[in-house]
Amino acid sequence: MTIRFAFYGRVSTEDNQDPQASRNWQLARSRALIDKHGSVVEEYFDIGQSRSIPWKRRPAASQLLDVIREGARFEAVVIGEPQRAFYGNQYGLTFPVFVHYGIGLWVPEVGGAIDPDAEAHDLIMSVFGGMSKGERNRIKIRVRTAMAAQAHVEGRFLGGRPPYGYRLADAGPHPNPAKAADGRRLRVLEPDPAAGPIVKRIFAEYLDGLGIFTIAEGLTRDGIACPSAHDPARNRHRSGAAWSKGAIRVILGNARYTGRQVWNKQRKDEVLIDVDDVALGHESRLRWNDQDAWVWSTDVVHEPLIGVDDFQNAQDMLSGGGRAKSRTRERVRRSYVLRGLVHCGVCERRMQGQWNHNRPYYRCRYPREYALANTVEHPGNVYVAEDDVLPALDGWLAGLFEPEQIERTVAAMVRSQPDARTDPAAADAKRIIAECESKLARYRAALEAGTDPALVATWTAEVQAHRAAALARVRNHTRTQQQPMNETEIHELVEALGDVRAVLGRAAADDRAAVYRQLGLRLTYAPELRTVRAAIEISAHSWGYGLCPRGDLNPHPLIRGLAPQASASAIPPLGRHDLSIACW
């Protein structure tokens, strides 16, 4: 009997691996194993996914599990490199699913199919999971130790954007011969002719006794571009309107202005996504290290803008002269249902969550954070209470599903469902694939014309990585693309939800917030009218069909706690609606 196999592989591009080459050798190893037993009929390959990410959060692996649950067109899965597929206890969490659905698992390390009743096979796979975890930890320790030594002993610039006041300059070929052959160069910080004098001015004025806000006002009044306006291409999320207190404080606390390289100011901590579901794995969180953990270069490695004594005096002034604080604050995480959705009607900035009198509020303190030099009329504080908004907001949303409105709402939902043929994310990925294939054809022609093979290989590897990432986006879109629903199906789904107002009222704060975000809700508070303007406007591709703007390709769980029979993530978008809410 000929066995139909699905191939699964994974590659991480963090260490500049070639996704296409990695796929090819993993697939070749798999085919060598199953050559006399069958052939590969389907392929699932994750690109750019860390091995520590569980299967259910990897796009291709998650798709493979979904296919197995829904009825696979193959009898077994073959993996060419188990250490790339399984990390830690992932084998123990994944293989039982294969056994339950009658799907075999073949790996070279056991010479064929894994026997679920064989203790030796289970031990071997568990060992490989532990080895995979150990290998990743060893790499992490080795890389961090090497970077600490490079920063401390060599004072090497280890990447990232240069701090305001500096720019990057060439420092010669890379000391690693292989990287130097590929054209890699070292970089070093040098003073920025425009921004460097501003850093000196900030320190001088602060040491002369001017406050942070006064310094920000003076710079704004003199027409000096703030950091986000000085480099707008790398700060698209900032308005660049004026200097802020935060920008001044960050500059005053940056030790690299003394001419020494400083590394390890931040670290990545891996925290559990859900303490009640450890199988979901961890996610990385950036956190600040104590100053004692910073790694300083022993020598001055770039031109200093500030003397060491001036820098230390500024740190003493920032910390209140070194005196201990009279009290400590315990950080408490508050739940804000409308976090990121409420905008100030005066300056259009997002309002911040603020907990007052045991109630959640949203506030805008633009004039207290940014030096506007009296160019914008803005109240010192703009406040709106969450409790004043939610009842009217939920009632408005529930009203869209009342008997007199349901037909109109359902018709709008039917019209606004996405069309896979016009999805801009998928179309953009396909455009990138076509461009990459055109470039590869030109590179082959250049190679045949006598261009340096090493140079062509570098170009080809880069283009192949872009092409592989675009292919992954296309596959992910194909997997997540839902079929349009007709009016009858939408009616049944809405009826399953029941009382929308009650459902929203019972939902957990995070789930409720997710509903509002997926609806495309935007709230704008006009303080002079004490009115909140609410609007939802969802395009055909904004209800779970696009990609995260940060490039996250991992599948996310559906919204919980809304109804036992239906999930709100299955409801098509509503189109555009508006509401005016009075707040007193």
XYZ file of C-alpha atoms in Angstrom:
584
model
C 0.000 0.000 0.000
C 1.327 3.411 -0.975
C 1.135 5.903 1.910
C 0.278 9.538 1.306
C 2.417 11.852 3.440
C 2.250 15.480 4.503
C 5.657 17.107 5.018
C 6.228 19.568 7.877
C 9.314 21.712 8.377
C 10.343 24.967 10.002
C 13.069 27.547 9.595
C 13.949 30.594 11.647
C 15.469 33.475 9.687
C 16.889 35.113 12.816
C 20.368 33.752 12.053
C 20.156 34.567 8.321
C 19.208 31.086 7.149
C 18.003 30.691 3.593
C 14.355 29.526 3.893
C 14.365 27.895 0.448
C 17.587 25.961 1.046
C 16.423 24.880 4.512
C 13.106 23.638 3.135
C 14.876 21.741 0.377
C 17.224 19.783 2.628
C 14.512 19.007 5.191
C 12.225 17.806 2.405
C 15.046 15.752 0.835
C 15.742 14.075 4.196
C 12.042 13.307 4.579
C 11.755 11.822 1.088
C 14.799 9.647 1.678
C 13.014 8.195 4.710
C 9.680 7.450 2.994
C 10.927 6.734 -0.519
C 9.950 3.023 -0.453
C 6.650 3.584 1.339
C 4.917 6.507 -0.373
C 5.227 10.121 -1.435
C 4.615 13.626 -0.140
C 1.259 15.007 -1.301
C 1.073 18.148 0.870
C 3.662 20.517 2.362
C 3.510 22.698 5.468
C 6.536 24.898 6.157
C 6.838 27.640 8.789
C 9.198 30.539 8.039
C 10.503 32.930 10.668
C 8.855 31.118 13.581
C 10.901 30.373 16.685
C 10.973 26.719 17.737
C 9.745 27.803 21.181
C 6.372 28.838 19.694
C 3.815 26.021 20.160
C 2.275 24.356 17.120
C -1.111 26.012 17.553
C 0.566 29.430 17.218
C 2.669 28.633 14.138
C 0.741 29.364 10.907
C 1.702 26.250 8.918
C 1.702 23.886 11.919
C -1.679 25.208 13.032
C -3.004 24.721 9.509
C -1.710 21.138 9.525
C -3.505 20.407 12.805
C -6.722 21.929 11.435
C -6.519 19.733 8.330
C -6.016 16.641 10.499
C -9.069 17.497 12.594
C -11.265 18.255 9.590
C -10.324 15.095 7.680
C -6.865 14.767 6.195
C -6.135 13.687 2.628
C -3.000 11.902 3.841
C -2.278 9.010 6.200
C 0.932 10.208 7.846
C 3.131 13.240 8.506
C 6.892 13.124 7.897
C 9.341 15.505 9.597
C 12.909 15.710 8.346
C 14.375 17.417 11.418
C 12.482 16.798 14.722
C 14.670 19.267 16.624
C 13.305 22.046 14.431
C 9.720 20.870 14.840
C 9.511 20.024 18.550
C 10.792 22.079 21.469
C 10.624 21.103 25.124
C 7.363 19.220 25.744
C 5.741 20.099 22.393
C 5.980 16.500 21.159
C 3.992 15.280 24.154
C 1.300 17.890 23.462
C 1.114 17.259 19.698
C 1.596 13.556 18.995
C -1.545 12.481 20.939
C -3.577 14.530 18.434
C -2.033 12.543 15.581
C -2.816 9.271 17.369
C -6.394 10.318 18.084
C -7.124 10.978 14.407
C -5.186 7.951 13.170
C -2.371 9.919 11.509
C 1.116 8.452 11.647
C 4.272 10.422 12.402
C 7.544 9.486 10.654
C 10.978 10.805 11.639
C 14.490 9.705 10.584
C 15.618 9.279 14.198
C 13.478 6.141 14.648
C 13.886 4.962 11.077
C 10.225 5.326 10.147
C 6.885 5.620 11.917
C 6.732 6.376 15.632
C 5.001 3.619 17.595
C 2.721 5.277 20.187
C 3.039 2.198 22.412
C 6.834 2.007 22.223
C 8.473 3.454 25.314
C 11.809 3.760 23.489
C 10.273 5.894 20.724
C 8.616 8.168 23.267
C 11.906 8.524 25.137
C 13.825 9.335 21.946
C 11.388 12.073 20.907
C 11.311 13.537 24.416
C 15.109 13.649 24.400
C 15.111 15.508 21.097
C 12.642 18.036 22.507
C 14.940 18.592 25.473
C 17.962 18.856 23.185
C 16.133 21.433 21.065
C 15.372 23.520 24.142
C 18.939 23.143 25.397
C 20.359 24.145 22.017
C 18.237 27.300 21.939
C 19.280 28.216 25.479
C 22.961 27.616 24.657
C 22.713 29.809 21.581
C 21.012 32.543 23.587
C 23.675 32.434 26.325
C 26.519 32.322 23.788
C 25.145 35.268 21.797
C 24.480 37.405 24.877
C 27.915 36.647 26.306
C 29.588 37.502 22.997
C 27.637 40.753 22.678
C 28.505 41.736 26.252
C 32.197 41.126 25.532
C 32.050 43.056 22.257
C 30.410 46.018 23.980
C 32.675 45.972 27.060
C 36.051 45.165 25.509
C 35.734 46.430 21.928
C 33.055 49.088 22.430
C 31.417 47.820 19.259
C 28.130 49.346 18.054
C 25.752 46.365 18.154
C 22.942 47.675 15.993
C 19.726 49.589 16.407
C 18.963 53.200 15.666
C 21.494 55.801 16.778
C 20.412 58.012 19.679
C 19.284 61.554 18.897
C 22.419 63.641 18.462
C 24.385 60.943 16.649
C 24.382 59.324 13.243
C 26.007 56.171 11.919
C 29.368 56.247 10.153
C 31.362 53.529 8.425
C 34.038 51.868 10.575
C 35.621 49.481 8.088
C 34.995 45.870 7.067
C 33.445 43.383 9.463
C 36.086 41.466 11.504
C 34.407 38.166 10.622
C 36.022 37.166 7.281
C 32.860 35.483 5.964
C 30.722 38.521 6.728
C 33.371 40.839 5.319
C 33.346 38.811 2.098
C 29.592 39.373 1.901
C 30.156 43.125 2.135
C 29.163 43.555 5.790
C 30.635 46.662 7.448
C 31.013 47.837 11.017
C 29.283 51.028 12.120
C 30.251 53.645 14.671
C 28.457 56.651 16.144
C 29.493 60.145 15.113
C 27.930 63.475 16.134
C 25.032 64.684 14.007
C 25.886 68.256 12.887
C 22.273 69.370 13.385
C 21.214 67.427 16.491
C 24.512 67.123 18.375
C 24.583 70.795 19.529
C 20.967 70.449 20.715
C 21.953 67.620 23.070
C 24.717 69.816 24.515
C 22.227 72.671 24.943
C 19.755 70.408 26.778
C 22.372 69.248 29.292
C 23.745 72.758 29.770
C 20.298 74.277 30.440
C 19.308 71.459 32.771
C 22.517 71.741 34.792
C 21.936 75.517 34.970
C 18.644 74.852 36.761
C 16.009 74.956 34.033
C 13.223 72.400 34.339
C 12.469 69.720 31.760
C 9.270 71.361 30.581
C 10.927 74.785 30.347
C 13.675 73.295 28.175
C 11.068 71.669 25.927
C 9.204 74.981 25.585
C 12.387 76.827 24.649
C 13.363 74.315 21.973
C 9.871 74.349 20.475
C 9.725 78.148 20.546
C 13.059 78.341 18.712
C 11.724 76.113 15.927
C 14.093 73.230 16.636
C 12.758 69.925 15.345
C 12.039 67.361 18.043
C 13.513 63.830 17.620
C 10.456 62.469 15.785
C 10.429 65.444 13.396
C 14.220 65.292 12.956
C 13.940 61.681 11.726
C 10.307 61.276 10.584
C 10.974 58.175 8.477
C 11.722 56.166 11.628
C 9.047 57.789 13.774
C 5.912 57.566 11.651
C 3.812 56.882 14.749
C 4.738 60.313 16.203
C 3.234 63.649 15.273
C 6.507 65.595 15.553
C 4.561 68.684 16.592
C 6.678 69.691 19.571
C 9.236 68.639 22.139
C 7.862 66.526 24.974
C 9.003 66.129 28.542
C 9.577 62.452 27.866
C 12.013 63.183 25.024
C 14.058 65.543 27.216
C 14.162 63.022 30.055
C 15.306 60.195 27.745
C 18.128 62.359 26.363
C 19.268 63.348 29.854
C 19.367 59.671 30.862
C 21.282 58.316 27.848
C 24.792 57.330 28.911
C 26.094 56.978 25.352
C 26.481 60.752 25.129
C 29.610 60.304 27.315
C 31.387 58.584 24.395
C 31.166 55.084 25.796
C 29.120 52.248 24.352
C 26.350 51.047 26.675
C 24.548 47.757 26.152
C 21.979 45.640 28.008
C 19.784 48.533 29.132
C 16.793 46.370 28.238
C 16.142 42.650 28.263
C 13.584 40.264 26.798
C 11.625 38.268 29.334
C 9.526 35.305 28.236
C 6.210 35.301 30.096
C 3.344 32.854 29.874
C 0.546 33.966 27.573
C -2.048 32.250 29.763
C -1.112 30.821 33.170
C -4.163 28.546 32.940
C -3.079 27.154 29.557
C 0.669 26.600 29.628
C 0.497 24.866 26.229
C 0.003 28.288 24.581
C 3.636 28.995 25.409
C 5.381 32.265 26.116
C 5.633 35.693 24.565
C 8.570 38.096 24.777
C 8.279 41.296 26.792
C 10.858 44.088 26.767
C 11.765 45.304 30.244
C 14.307 47.755 31.602
C 17.339 46.475 33.478
C 18.690 48.113 36.596
C 21.654 50.371 35.907
C 23.923 47.887 37.677
C 23.254 45.388 34.859
C 24.287 47.766 32.060
C 27.451 46.845 30.147
C 29.788 49.805 29.568
C 32.753 49.913 27.224
C 36.045 50.306 29.047
C 37.217 53.037 26.663
C 35.700 56.020 24.902
C 34.778 54.652 21.470
C 33.030 57.607 19.812
C 33.177 61.368 20.160
C 31.458 62.370 23.420
C 28.857 65.122 23.506
C 28.785 65.365 27.305
C 31.471 64.964 29.941
C 31.159 62.108 32.426
C 30.898 64.515 35.389
C 28.124 66.518 33.719
C 26.239 63.337 32.919
C 26.491 62.057 36.478
C 25.380 65.458 37.877
C 22.345 65.315 35.598
C 21.507 61.811 36.874
C 21.745 63.010 40.476
C 19.381 65.890 39.715
C 16.935 63.576 37.902
C 16.850 61.243 40.905
C 16.289 64.076 43.373
C 19.869 64.438 44.535
C 20.247 60.765 45.306
C 17.775 60.927 48.214
C 15.557 57.919 48.726
C 11.974 58.360 47.714
C 9.569 58.912 50.558
C 7.214 56.197 49.349
C 7.084 53.403 46.833
C 4.254 52.617 44.484
C 2.988 49.165 43.702
C 2.122 48.732 40.039
C -1.478 47.603 39.584
C -2.855 46.506 36.230
C -6.221 48.108 35.528
C -8.698 46.995 32.893
C -9.808 49.693 30.463
C -12.508 48.470 28.077
C -11.993 51.398 25.694
C -8.184 51.450 25.797
C -6.801 52.970 22.583
C -10.267 53.801 21.202
C -10.970 57.196 22.819
C -9.514 60.259 21.065
C -9.333 63.870 22.182
C -11.497 66.111 20.006
C -9.024 69.013 20.390
C -5.703 67.423 19.392
C -6.905 64.048 17.952
C -4.456 62.131 20.143
C -5.466 58.915 21.912
C -6.533 59.579 25.483
C -4.752 57.715 28.285
C -6.419 55.505 30.851
C -6.553 57.020 34.345
C -8.023 55.397 37.468
C -9.719 57.952 39.739
C -12.097 57.391 42.664
C -12.169 53.659 41.879
C -13.474 54.352 38.369
C -11.797 54.199 34.943
C -11.409 57.521 33.142
C -9.670 58.618 29.944
C -7.634 61.795 29.907
C -5.568 63.944 27.572
C -2.789 66.092 29.020
C -1.220 67.241 25.780
C -0.159 70.704 27.068
C 1.456 69.127 30.124
C 3.471 66.653 28.076
C 4.340 68.664 24.945
C 5.751 72.161 24.729
C 3.270 73.857 22.389
C 4.680 77.366 22.933
C 1.100 78.709 23.148
C 0.344 77.740 19.546
C -2.573 75.398 20.333
C -5.523 76.147 22.579
C -5.995 73.018 24.646
C -7.374 72.551 28.160
C -4.829 71.467 30.725
C -6.740 68.243 31.350
C -9.490 66.608 29.325
C -11.354 63.873 31.214
C -14.196 61.529 30.326
C -15.516 58.682 32.496
C -15.816 55.190 31.003
C -19.073 54.588 32.878
C -20.656 57.554 31.073
C -19.951 55.992 27.688
C -20.433 52.214 27.960
C -24.199 52.028 28.693
C -25.115 54.243 25.739
C -22.552 52.507 23.534
C -23.857 48.997 24.306
C -27.438 50.125 23.894
C -26.596 51.612 20.508
C -24.919 48.410 19.328
C -27.801 46.309 20.661
C -30.268 48.573 18.851
C -28.753 47.560 15.532
C -30.123 44.052 16.170
C -33.616 45.078 17.340
C -36.540 43.755 15.217
C -37.061 47.086 13.465
C -33.357 47.308 12.511
C -32.299 43.684 12.076
C -33.108 43.396 8.359
C -31.160 46.545 7.516
C -28.237 45.453 9.688
C -28.102 41.960 8.203
C -28.221 43.380 4.677
C -25.292 45.688 5.515
C -23.342 42.758 6.954
C -23.906 40.685 3.822
C -22.736 43.532 1.560
C -19.599 44.254 3.579
C -18.158 40.735 3.662
C -14.681 40.398 2.158
C -13.955 39.154 -1.312
C -10.810 37.028 -1.442
C -10.095 38.256 -4.957
C -9.770 41.876 -3.791
C -7.956 41.377 -0.481
C -5.192 44.037 -0.533
C -2.940 42.026 1.825
C -2.982 38.958 -0.419
C -2.644 41.092 -3.554
C 0.378 42.891 -2.088
C 2.016 39.565 -1.174
C 1.432 38.234 -4.705
C 2.953 41.434 -6.132
C 6.062 40.900 -3.979
C 6.325 37.292 -5.188
C 6.180 38.422 -8.809
C 8.841 41.099 -8.196
C 11.106 38.565 -6.461
C 10.776 36.085 -9.325
C 11.648 38.854 -11.787
C 14.732 39.757 -9.735
C 15.832 36.125 -9.537
C 15.616 35.874 -13.330
C 17.816 38.976 -13.659
C 20.328 37.580 -11.162
C 20.586 34.343 -13.143
C 21.256 36.385 -16.269
C 23.897 38.407 -14.414
C 25.563 35.196 -13.223
C 25.672 33.859 -16.766
C 27.176 37.171 -17.905
C 30.116 36.715 -15.539
C 29.105 38.601 -12.359
C 30.877 37.536 -9.148
C 29.053 34.346 -7.941
C 29.476 35.320 -4.261
C 27.797 38.657 -4.902
C 24.946 37.017 -6.837
C 24.516 34.459 -4.043
C 24.076 37.279 -1.521
C 21.449 38.974 -3.695
C 19.664 35.691 -4.318
C 19.498 34.720 -0.634
C 17.970 38.073 0.274
C 15.352 37.921 -2.479
C 14.477 34.309 -1.697
C 13.874 35.235 1.933
C 11.453 38.010 0.861
C 9.746 35.634 -1.559
C 9.367 32.917 1.084
C 7.855 35.389 3.565
C 5.368 36.590 0.940
C 4.435 32.993 0.100
C 3.784 32.386 3.801
C 1.440 35.406 3.883
C -0.462 34.119 0.863
C -0.844 30.681 2.436
C -1.900 32.207 5.740
C -4.513 34.344 3.964
C -5.838 31.308 2.107
C -6.172 29.415 5.373
C -7.906 32.207 7.294
C -10.139 33.384 4.451
C -13.725 32.625 5.380
C -16.543 31.904 2.978
C -19.171 34.653 2.719
C -22.338 34.059 4.758
C -25.846 34.501 3.390
C -28.674 36.336 5.148
C -30.138 33.153 6.634
C -26.820 32.135 8.196
C -26.279 35.592 9.654
C -29.826 35.629 11.087
C -29.165 32.289 12.790
C -25.861 33.538 14.186
C -27.414 36.709 15.598
C -30.235 34.716 17.172
C -27.664 32.421 18.802
C -26.032 35.445 20.417
C -29.303 36.461 22.037
C -29.500 39.786 23.880
C -26.429 41.659 22.593
C -26.514 44.195 25.441
C -26.584 41.422 28.057
C -23.863 39.467 26.273
C -21.550 42.489 26.226
C -22.354 43.241 29.851
C -21.359 39.713 30.930
C -18.200 39.575 28.836
C -14.780 39.958 30.440
C -13.186 43.382 29.995
C -10.518 42.142 27.562
C -13.070 40.249 25.435
C -15.396 43.236 25.401
C -12.534 45.482 24.328
C -11.669 43.014 21.542
C -15.237 43.252 20.215
C -15.061 47.052 20.068
C -11.675 46.950 18.325
C -12.850 44.428 15.747
C -15.885 46.590 15.054
C -13.510 49.401 14.095
C -14.904 51.597 16.891
C -13.552 55.137 17.260
C -14.692 57.461 20.042
C -13.957 61.196 19.918
C -14.622 63.312 23.004
C -15.412 67.012 22.504
C -14.775 68.654 25.925
C -16.489 71.926 25.006
C -19.721 70.053 24.222
C -19.165 67.256 26.759
C -20.139 64.832 24.014
C -18.578 61.620 22.725
C -18.939 60.895 19.030
C -18.895 57.151 18.326
C -18.391 55.671 14.881
C -17.800 52.207 13.488
C -16.573 51.838 9.962
C -15.280 48.437 8.956
C -13.892 47.692 5.550
C -14.275 44.316 3.928
C -10.858 43.256 5.180
C -10.772 44.447 8.763
C -12.684 41.646 10.508
C -9.947 39.092 10.991
C -8.847 38.886 7.367
C -5.728 41.046 7.360
C -2.294 40.932 8.917
C -1.148 42.579 12.111
C 0.691 45.851 11.280
C 3.673 44.523 13.243
C 3.916 41.528 10.952
C 2.438 38.963 13.343
C 1.357 35.879 11.368
C 0.353 33.798 14.380
C -3.297 32.720 14.614
C -5.047 34.264 17.595
C -7.786 32.690 19.729
C -11.421 33.568 19.132
C -13.228 35.896 21.493
C -14.480 34.069 24.582
C -17.415 34.659 26.863
C -19.873 36.082 24.329
C -22.238 33.191 23.700
C -22.140 29.434 24.071
C -23.380 28.825 20.537
C -21.535 31.485 18.562
C -18.410 33.576 18.605
C -18.488 37.265 17.750
C -15.469 36.768 15.511
C -17.740 34.895 13.095
C -20.031 37.892 12.555
C -19.397 39.853 9.337
C -18.692 43.607 9.588
C -21.478 46.120 10.005
C -20.524 48.947 7.668
C -20.609 52.532 8.994
C -22.786 53.872 11.834
C -22.497 56.916 14.097
C -23.685 57.863 17.577
C -23.485 60.964 19.758
C -23.244 60.307 23.527
C -23.750 63.099 26.057
C -21.409 62.910 29.080
C -22.205 64.913 32.220
